PDB file of C-alpha atoms in Angstrom:
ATOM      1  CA  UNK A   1       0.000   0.000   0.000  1.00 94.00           C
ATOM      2  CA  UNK A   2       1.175   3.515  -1.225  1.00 95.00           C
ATOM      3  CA  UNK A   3      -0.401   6.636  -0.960  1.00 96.00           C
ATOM      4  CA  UNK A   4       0.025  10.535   0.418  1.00 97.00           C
ATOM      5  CA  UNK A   5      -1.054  12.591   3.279  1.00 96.00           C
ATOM      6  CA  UNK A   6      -1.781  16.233   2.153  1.00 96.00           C
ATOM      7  CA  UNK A   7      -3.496  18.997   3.380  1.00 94.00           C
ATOM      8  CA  UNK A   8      -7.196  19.470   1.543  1.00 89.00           C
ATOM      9  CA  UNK A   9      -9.441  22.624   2.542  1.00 89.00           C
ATOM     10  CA  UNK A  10      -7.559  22.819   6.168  1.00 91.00           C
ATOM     11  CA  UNK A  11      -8.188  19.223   7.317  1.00 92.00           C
ATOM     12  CA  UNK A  12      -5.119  16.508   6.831  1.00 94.00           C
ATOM     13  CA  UNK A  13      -6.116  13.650   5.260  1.00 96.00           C
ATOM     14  CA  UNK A  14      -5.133  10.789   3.042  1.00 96.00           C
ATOM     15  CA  UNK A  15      -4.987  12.726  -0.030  1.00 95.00           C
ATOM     16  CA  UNK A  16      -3.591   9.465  -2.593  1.00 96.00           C
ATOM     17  CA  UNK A  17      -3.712   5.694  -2.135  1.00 96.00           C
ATOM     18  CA  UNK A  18      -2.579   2.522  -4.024  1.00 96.00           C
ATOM     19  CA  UNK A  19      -2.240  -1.023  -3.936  1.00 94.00           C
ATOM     20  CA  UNK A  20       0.419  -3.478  -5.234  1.00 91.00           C
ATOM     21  CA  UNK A  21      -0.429  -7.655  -5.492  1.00 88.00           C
ATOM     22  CA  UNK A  22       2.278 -10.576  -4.938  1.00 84.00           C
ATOM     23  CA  UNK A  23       1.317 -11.447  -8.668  1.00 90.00           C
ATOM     24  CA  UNK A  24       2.841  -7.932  -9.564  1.00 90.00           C
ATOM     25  CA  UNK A  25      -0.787  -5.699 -10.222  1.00 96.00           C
ATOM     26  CA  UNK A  26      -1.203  -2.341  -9.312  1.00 96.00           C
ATOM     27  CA  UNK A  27      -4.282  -0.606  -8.303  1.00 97.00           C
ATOM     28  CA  UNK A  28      -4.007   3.039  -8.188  1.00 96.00           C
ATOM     29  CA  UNK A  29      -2.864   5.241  -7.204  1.00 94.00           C
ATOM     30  CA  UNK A  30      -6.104   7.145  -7.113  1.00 96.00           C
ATOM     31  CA  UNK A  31      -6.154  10.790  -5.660  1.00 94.00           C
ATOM     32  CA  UNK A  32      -4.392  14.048  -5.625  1.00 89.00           C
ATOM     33  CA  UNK A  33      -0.524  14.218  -6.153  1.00 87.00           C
ATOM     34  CA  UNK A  34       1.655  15.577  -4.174  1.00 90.00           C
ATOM     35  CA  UNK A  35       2.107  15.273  -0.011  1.00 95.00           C
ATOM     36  CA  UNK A  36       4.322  13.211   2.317  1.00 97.00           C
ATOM     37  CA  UNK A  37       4.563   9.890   0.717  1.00 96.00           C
ATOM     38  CA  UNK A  38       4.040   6.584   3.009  1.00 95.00           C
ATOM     39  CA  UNK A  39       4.257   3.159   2.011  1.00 94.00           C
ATOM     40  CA  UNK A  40       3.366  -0.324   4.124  1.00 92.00           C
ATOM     41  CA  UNK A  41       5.414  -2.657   2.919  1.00 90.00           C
ATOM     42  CA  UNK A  42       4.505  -6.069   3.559  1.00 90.00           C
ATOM     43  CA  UNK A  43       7.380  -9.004   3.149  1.00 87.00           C
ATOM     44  CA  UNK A  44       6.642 -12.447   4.800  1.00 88.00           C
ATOM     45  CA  UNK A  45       3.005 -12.354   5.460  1.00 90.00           C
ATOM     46  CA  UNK A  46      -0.583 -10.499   3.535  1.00 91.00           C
ATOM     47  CA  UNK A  47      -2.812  -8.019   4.288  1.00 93.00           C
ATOM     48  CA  UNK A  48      -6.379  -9.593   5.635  1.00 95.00           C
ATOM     49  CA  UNK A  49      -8.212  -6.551   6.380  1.00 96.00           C
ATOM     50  CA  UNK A  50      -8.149  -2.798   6.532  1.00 96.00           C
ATOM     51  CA  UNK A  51      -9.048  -0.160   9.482  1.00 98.00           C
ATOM     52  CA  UNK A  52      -9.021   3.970   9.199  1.00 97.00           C
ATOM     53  CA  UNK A  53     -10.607   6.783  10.506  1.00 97.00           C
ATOM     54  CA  UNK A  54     -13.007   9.485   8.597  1.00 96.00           C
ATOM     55  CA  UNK A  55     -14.623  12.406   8.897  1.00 93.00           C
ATOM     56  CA  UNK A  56     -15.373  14.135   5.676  1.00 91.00           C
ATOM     57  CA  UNK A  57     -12.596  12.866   4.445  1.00 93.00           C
ATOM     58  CA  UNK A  58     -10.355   9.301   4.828  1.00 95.00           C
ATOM     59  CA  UNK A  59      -7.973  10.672   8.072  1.00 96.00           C
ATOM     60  CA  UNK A  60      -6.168   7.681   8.325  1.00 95.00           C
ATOM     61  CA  UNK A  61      -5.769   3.828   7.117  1.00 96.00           C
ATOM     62  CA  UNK A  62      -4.002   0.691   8.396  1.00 95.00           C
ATOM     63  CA  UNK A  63      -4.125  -2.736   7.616  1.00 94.00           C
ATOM     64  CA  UNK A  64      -4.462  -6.056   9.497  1.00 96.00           C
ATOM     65  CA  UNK A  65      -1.116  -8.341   8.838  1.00 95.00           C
ATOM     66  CA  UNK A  66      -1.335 -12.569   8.619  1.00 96.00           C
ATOM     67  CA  UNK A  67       1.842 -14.332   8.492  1.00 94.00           C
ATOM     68  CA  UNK A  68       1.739 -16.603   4.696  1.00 88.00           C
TER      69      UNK A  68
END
């Protein structure tokens, strides 16, 4: 998972997100450029769910890690 955090009307929020597969796909990313990057790299185990926080716009994201 790759995205940005970015200031949008005065609120900081996730402003761009993507996704990368083990098969080598890429989903996004969708959303505004630029921001502080982040990235969750994930190397001996997969993502099995996702968690965040809103308001009127996606605050924050994580994910929920299972070893392979």
């Amino acid at each position: 998972m790759v995205g940005s955090v970015n200031d949008l009307n005065g609120e900081t929020c996730i402003a761009k997100l993507g996704f990368a597969t083990n098969f080598g796909n890429t989903h996004g990313p969708f959303g505004a450029a630029g921001g502080k990057e982040f990235s969750v790299p994930v190397v001996d185990g997969r993502i099995v769910g996702f968690f965040g926080q809103y308001d009127k716009y996606l605050k924050a994201i994580g994910v929920y890690l299972a070893p392979n």
